PDB file of C-alpha atoms in Angstrom:
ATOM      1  CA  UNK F 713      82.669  88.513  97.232  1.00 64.00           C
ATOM      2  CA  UNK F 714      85.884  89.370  95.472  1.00 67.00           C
ATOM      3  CA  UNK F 715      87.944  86.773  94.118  1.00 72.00           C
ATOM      4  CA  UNK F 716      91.557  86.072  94.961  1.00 68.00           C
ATOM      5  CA  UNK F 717      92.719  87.434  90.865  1.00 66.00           C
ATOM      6  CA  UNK F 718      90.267  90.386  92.086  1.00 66.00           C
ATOM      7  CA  UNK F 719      92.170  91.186  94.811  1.00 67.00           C
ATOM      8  CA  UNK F 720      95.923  90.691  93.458  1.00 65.00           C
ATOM      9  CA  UNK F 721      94.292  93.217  90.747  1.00 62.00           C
ATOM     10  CA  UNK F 722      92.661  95.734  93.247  1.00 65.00           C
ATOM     11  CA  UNK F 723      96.422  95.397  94.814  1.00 68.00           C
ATOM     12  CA  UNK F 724      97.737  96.285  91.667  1.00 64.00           C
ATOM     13  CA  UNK F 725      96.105  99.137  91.191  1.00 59.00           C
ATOM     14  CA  UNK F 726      96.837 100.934  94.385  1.00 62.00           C
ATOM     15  CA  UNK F 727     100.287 100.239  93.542  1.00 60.00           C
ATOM     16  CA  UNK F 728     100.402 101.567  90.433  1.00 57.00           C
ATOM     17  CA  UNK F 729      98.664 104.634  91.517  1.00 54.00           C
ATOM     18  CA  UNK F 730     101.660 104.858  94.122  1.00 55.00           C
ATOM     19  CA  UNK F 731     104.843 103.865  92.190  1.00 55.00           C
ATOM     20  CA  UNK F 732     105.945 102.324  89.077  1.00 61.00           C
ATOM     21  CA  UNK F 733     109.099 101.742  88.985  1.00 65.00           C
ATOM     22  CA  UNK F 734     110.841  99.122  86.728  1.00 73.00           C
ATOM     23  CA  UNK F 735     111.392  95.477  87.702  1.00 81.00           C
ATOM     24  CA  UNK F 736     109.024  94.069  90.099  1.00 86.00           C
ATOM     25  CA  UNK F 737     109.865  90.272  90.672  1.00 88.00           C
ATOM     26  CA  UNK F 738     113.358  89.582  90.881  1.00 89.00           C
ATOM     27  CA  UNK F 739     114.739  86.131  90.603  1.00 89.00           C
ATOM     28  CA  UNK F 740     117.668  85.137  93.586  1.00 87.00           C
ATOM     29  CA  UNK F 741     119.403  82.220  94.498  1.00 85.00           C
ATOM     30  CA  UNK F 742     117.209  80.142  96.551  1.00 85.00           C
ATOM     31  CA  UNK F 743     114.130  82.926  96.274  1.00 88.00           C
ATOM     32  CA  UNK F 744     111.917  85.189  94.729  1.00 92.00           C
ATOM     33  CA  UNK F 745     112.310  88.880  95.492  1.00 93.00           C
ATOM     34  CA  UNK F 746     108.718  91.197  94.687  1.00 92.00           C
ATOM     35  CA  UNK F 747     108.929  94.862  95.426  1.00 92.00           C
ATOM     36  CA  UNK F 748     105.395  96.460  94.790  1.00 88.00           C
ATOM     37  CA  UNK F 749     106.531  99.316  93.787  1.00 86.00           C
ATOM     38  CA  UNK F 750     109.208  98.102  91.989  1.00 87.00           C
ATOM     39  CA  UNK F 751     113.051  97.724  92.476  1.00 86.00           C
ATOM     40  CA  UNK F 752     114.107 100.910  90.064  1.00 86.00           C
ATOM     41  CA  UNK F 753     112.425 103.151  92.933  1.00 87.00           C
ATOM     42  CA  UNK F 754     114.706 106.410  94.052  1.00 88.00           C
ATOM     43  CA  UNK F 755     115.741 106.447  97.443  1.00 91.00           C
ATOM     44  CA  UNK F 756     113.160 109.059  98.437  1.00 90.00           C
ATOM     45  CA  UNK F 757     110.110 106.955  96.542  1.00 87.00           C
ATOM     46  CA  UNK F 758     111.337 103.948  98.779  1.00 89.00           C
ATOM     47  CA  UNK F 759     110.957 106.175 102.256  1.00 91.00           C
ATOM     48  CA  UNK F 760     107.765 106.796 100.465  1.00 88.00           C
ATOM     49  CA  UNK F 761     106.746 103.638  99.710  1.00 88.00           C
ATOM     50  CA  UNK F 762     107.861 102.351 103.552  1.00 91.00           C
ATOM     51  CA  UNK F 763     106.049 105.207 105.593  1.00 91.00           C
ATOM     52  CA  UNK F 764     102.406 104.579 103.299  1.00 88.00           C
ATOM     53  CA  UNK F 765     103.339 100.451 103.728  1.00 91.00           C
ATOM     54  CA  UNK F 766     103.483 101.433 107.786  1.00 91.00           C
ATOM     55  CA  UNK F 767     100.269 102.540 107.798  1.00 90.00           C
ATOM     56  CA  UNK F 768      98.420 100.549 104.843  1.00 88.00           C
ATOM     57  CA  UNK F 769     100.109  97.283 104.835  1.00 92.00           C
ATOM     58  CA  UNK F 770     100.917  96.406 101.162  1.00 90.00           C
ATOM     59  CA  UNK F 771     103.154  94.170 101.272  1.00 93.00           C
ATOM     60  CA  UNK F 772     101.070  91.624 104.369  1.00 93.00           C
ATOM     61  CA  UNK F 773      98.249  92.131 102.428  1.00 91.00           C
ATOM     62  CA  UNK F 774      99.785  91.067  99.298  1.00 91.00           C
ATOM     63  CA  UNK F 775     101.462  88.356 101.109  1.00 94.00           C
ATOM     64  CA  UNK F 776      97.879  86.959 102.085  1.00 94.00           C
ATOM     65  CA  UNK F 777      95.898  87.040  98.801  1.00 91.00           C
ATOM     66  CA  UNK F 778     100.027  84.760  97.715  1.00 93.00           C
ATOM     67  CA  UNK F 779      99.274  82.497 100.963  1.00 94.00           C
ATOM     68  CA  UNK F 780      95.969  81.817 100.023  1.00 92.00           C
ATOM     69  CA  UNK F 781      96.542  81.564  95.915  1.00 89.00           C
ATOM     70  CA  UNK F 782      99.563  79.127  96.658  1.00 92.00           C
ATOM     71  CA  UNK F 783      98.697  77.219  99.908  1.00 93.00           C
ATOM     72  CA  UNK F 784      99.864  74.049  98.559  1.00 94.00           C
ATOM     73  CA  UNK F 785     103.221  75.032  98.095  1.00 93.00           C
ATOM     74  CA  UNK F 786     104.657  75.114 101.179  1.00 93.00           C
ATOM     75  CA  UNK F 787     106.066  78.607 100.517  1.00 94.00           C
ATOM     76  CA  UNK F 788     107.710  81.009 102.867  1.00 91.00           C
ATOM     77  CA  UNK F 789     106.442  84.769 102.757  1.00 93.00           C
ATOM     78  CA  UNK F 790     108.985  87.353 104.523  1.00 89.00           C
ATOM     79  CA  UNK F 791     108.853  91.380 104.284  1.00 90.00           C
ATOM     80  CA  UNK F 792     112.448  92.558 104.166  1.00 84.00           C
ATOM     81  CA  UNK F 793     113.715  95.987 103.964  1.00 86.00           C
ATOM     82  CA  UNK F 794     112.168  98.971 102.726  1.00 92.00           C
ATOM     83  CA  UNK F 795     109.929  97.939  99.593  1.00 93.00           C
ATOM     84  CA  UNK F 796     109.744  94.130  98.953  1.00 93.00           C
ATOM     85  CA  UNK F 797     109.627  90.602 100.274  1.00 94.00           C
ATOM     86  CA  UNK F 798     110.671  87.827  99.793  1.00 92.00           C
ATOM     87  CA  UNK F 799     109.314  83.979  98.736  1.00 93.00           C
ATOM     88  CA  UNK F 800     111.549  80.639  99.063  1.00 91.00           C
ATOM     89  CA  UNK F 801     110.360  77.209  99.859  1.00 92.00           C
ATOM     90  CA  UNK F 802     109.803  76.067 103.447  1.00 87.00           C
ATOM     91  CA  UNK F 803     113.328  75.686 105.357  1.00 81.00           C
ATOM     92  CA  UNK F 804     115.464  77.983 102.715  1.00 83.00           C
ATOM     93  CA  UNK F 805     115.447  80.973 105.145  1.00 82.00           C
ATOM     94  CA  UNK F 806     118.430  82.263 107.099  1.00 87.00           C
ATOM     95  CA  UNK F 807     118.632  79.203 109.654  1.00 88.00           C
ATOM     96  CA  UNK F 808     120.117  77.430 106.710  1.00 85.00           C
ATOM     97  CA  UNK F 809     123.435  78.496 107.213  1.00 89.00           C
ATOM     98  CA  UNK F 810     123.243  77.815 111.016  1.00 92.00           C
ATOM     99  CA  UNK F 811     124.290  74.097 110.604  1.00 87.00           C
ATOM    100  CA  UNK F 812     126.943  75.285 108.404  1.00 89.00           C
ATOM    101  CA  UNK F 813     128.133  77.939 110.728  1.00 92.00           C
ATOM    102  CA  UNK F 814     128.303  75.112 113.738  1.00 90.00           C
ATOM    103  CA  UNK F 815     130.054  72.756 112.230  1.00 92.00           C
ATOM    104  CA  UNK F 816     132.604  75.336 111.621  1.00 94.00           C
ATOM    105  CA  UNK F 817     133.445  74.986 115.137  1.00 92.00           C
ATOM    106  CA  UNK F 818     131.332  78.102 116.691  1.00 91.00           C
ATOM    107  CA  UNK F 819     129.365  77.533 119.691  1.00 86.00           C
ATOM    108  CA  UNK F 820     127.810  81.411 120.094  1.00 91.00           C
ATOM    109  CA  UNK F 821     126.320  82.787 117.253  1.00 94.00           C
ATOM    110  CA  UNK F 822     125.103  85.878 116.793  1.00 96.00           C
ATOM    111  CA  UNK F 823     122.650  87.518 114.988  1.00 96.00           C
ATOM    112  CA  UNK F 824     121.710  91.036 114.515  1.00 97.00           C
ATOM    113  CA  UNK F 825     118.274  92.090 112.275  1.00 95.00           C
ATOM    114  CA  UNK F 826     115.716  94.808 112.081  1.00 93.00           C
ATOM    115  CA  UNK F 827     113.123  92.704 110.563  1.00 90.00           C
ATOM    116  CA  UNK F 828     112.587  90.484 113.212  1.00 94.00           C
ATOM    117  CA  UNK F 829     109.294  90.604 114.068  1.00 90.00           C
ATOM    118  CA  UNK F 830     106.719  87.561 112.830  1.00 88.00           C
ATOM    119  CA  UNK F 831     106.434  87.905 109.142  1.00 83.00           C
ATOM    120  CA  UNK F 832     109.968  89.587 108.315  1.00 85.00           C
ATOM    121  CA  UNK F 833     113.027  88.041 106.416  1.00 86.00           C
ATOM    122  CA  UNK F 834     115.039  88.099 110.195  1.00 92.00           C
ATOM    123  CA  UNK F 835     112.602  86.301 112.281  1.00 92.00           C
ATOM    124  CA  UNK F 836     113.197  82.518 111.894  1.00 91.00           C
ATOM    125  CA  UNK F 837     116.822  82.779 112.821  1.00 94.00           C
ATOM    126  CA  UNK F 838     116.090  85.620 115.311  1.00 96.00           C
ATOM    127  CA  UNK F 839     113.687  83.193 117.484  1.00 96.00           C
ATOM    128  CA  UNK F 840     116.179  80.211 116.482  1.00 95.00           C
ATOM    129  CA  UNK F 841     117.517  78.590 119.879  1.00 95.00           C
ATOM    130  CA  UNK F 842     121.328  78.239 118.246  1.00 95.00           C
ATOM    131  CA  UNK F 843     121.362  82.383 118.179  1.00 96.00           C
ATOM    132  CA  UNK F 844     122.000  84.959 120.489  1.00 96.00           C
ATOM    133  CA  UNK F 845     119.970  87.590 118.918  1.00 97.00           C
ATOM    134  CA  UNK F 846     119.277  91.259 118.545  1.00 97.00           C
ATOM    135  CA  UNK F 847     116.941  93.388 117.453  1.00 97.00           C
ATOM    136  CA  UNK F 848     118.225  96.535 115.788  1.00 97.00           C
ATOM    137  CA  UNK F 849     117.471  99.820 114.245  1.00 95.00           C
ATOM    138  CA  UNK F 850     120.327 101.201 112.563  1.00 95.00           C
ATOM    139  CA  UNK F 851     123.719 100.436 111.877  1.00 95.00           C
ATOM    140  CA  UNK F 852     124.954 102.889 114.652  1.00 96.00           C
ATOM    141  CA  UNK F 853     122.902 100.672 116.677  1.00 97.00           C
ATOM    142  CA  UNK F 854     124.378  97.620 116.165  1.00 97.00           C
ATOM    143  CA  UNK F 855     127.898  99.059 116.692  1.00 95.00           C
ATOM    144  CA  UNK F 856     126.607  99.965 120.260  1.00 95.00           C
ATOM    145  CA  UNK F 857     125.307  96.277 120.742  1.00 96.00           C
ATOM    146  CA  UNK F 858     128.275  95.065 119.610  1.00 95.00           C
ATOM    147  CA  UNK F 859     130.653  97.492 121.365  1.00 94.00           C
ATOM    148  CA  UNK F 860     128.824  96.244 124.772  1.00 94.00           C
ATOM    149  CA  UNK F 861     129.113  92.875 123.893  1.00 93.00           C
ATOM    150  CA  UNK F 862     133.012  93.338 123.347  1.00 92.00           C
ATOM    151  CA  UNK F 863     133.234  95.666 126.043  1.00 88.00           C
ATOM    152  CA  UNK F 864     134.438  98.399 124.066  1.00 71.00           C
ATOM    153  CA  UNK F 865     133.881 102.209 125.318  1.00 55.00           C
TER     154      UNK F 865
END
């Protein structure tokens, strides 16, 4: 059976078959950002990148061999927008700012993501019980949402 370095490699491969595109791992407050097919991808190599992740799941499968490599960390893996995820210790995701947020004085909170399925960078503080939370698709969509929620025609 292949090894866990065999499979990051393999990974590798496929990527750089795909894309190769400048910076890969990018260094954030509070996280690590890593874009398979790098950050410097154009706009049209990113739609690229997204509709061939859709189908072949780069990123979750990269995510797994990272799980399994660093199990003892008690890391956080999260796919976010169209080419990368991200990687922060265990309670640094978006809930952080919830307590902050609240003891600003408001009671309804709400939150509006497109990644918020299990796995993606919006899904903690989606399912999170101090939200009111939406899923959404595009920014046109969320000014609908919102517009409803303010009553505005």
């Amino acid at each position: 059976t292949k090894t866990d370095s065999d499979k990051i490699l393999d990974l590798k491969i496929i990527l750089f078959l795909l894309l190769y595109r400048g910076n890969f791992i990018e260094t954030r407050n509070g996280l690590i950002n890593i874009s398979p097919c790098g950050r410097s991808a154009t706009q049209p190599e990113r739609d690229q990148f997204e509709a061939y992740d859709k189908i072949h799941k780069i990123r979750q499968q990269f995510i797994e061999v990272l799980k399994s490599e660093f199990a003892d960390y008690n890391l956080v893996f999260s796919i976010g927008g169209q080419i990368s995820f991200d990687v922060f210790p265990q309670g640094w995701d978006k809930r952080f700012c919830l307590t902050q947020v609240q003891a600003d004085g408001f009671e309804k909170i709400y939150f509006f993501g497109d990644k918020t399925f299990e796995g993606g960078n919006d899904y903690e503080i989606f399912s999170d019980p101090r939200t009111v939370s939406f899923t959404v698709t595009s920014p046109e969509n969320t000014i609908q949402i919102v517009s409803d929620l303010l009553s505005i025609n």
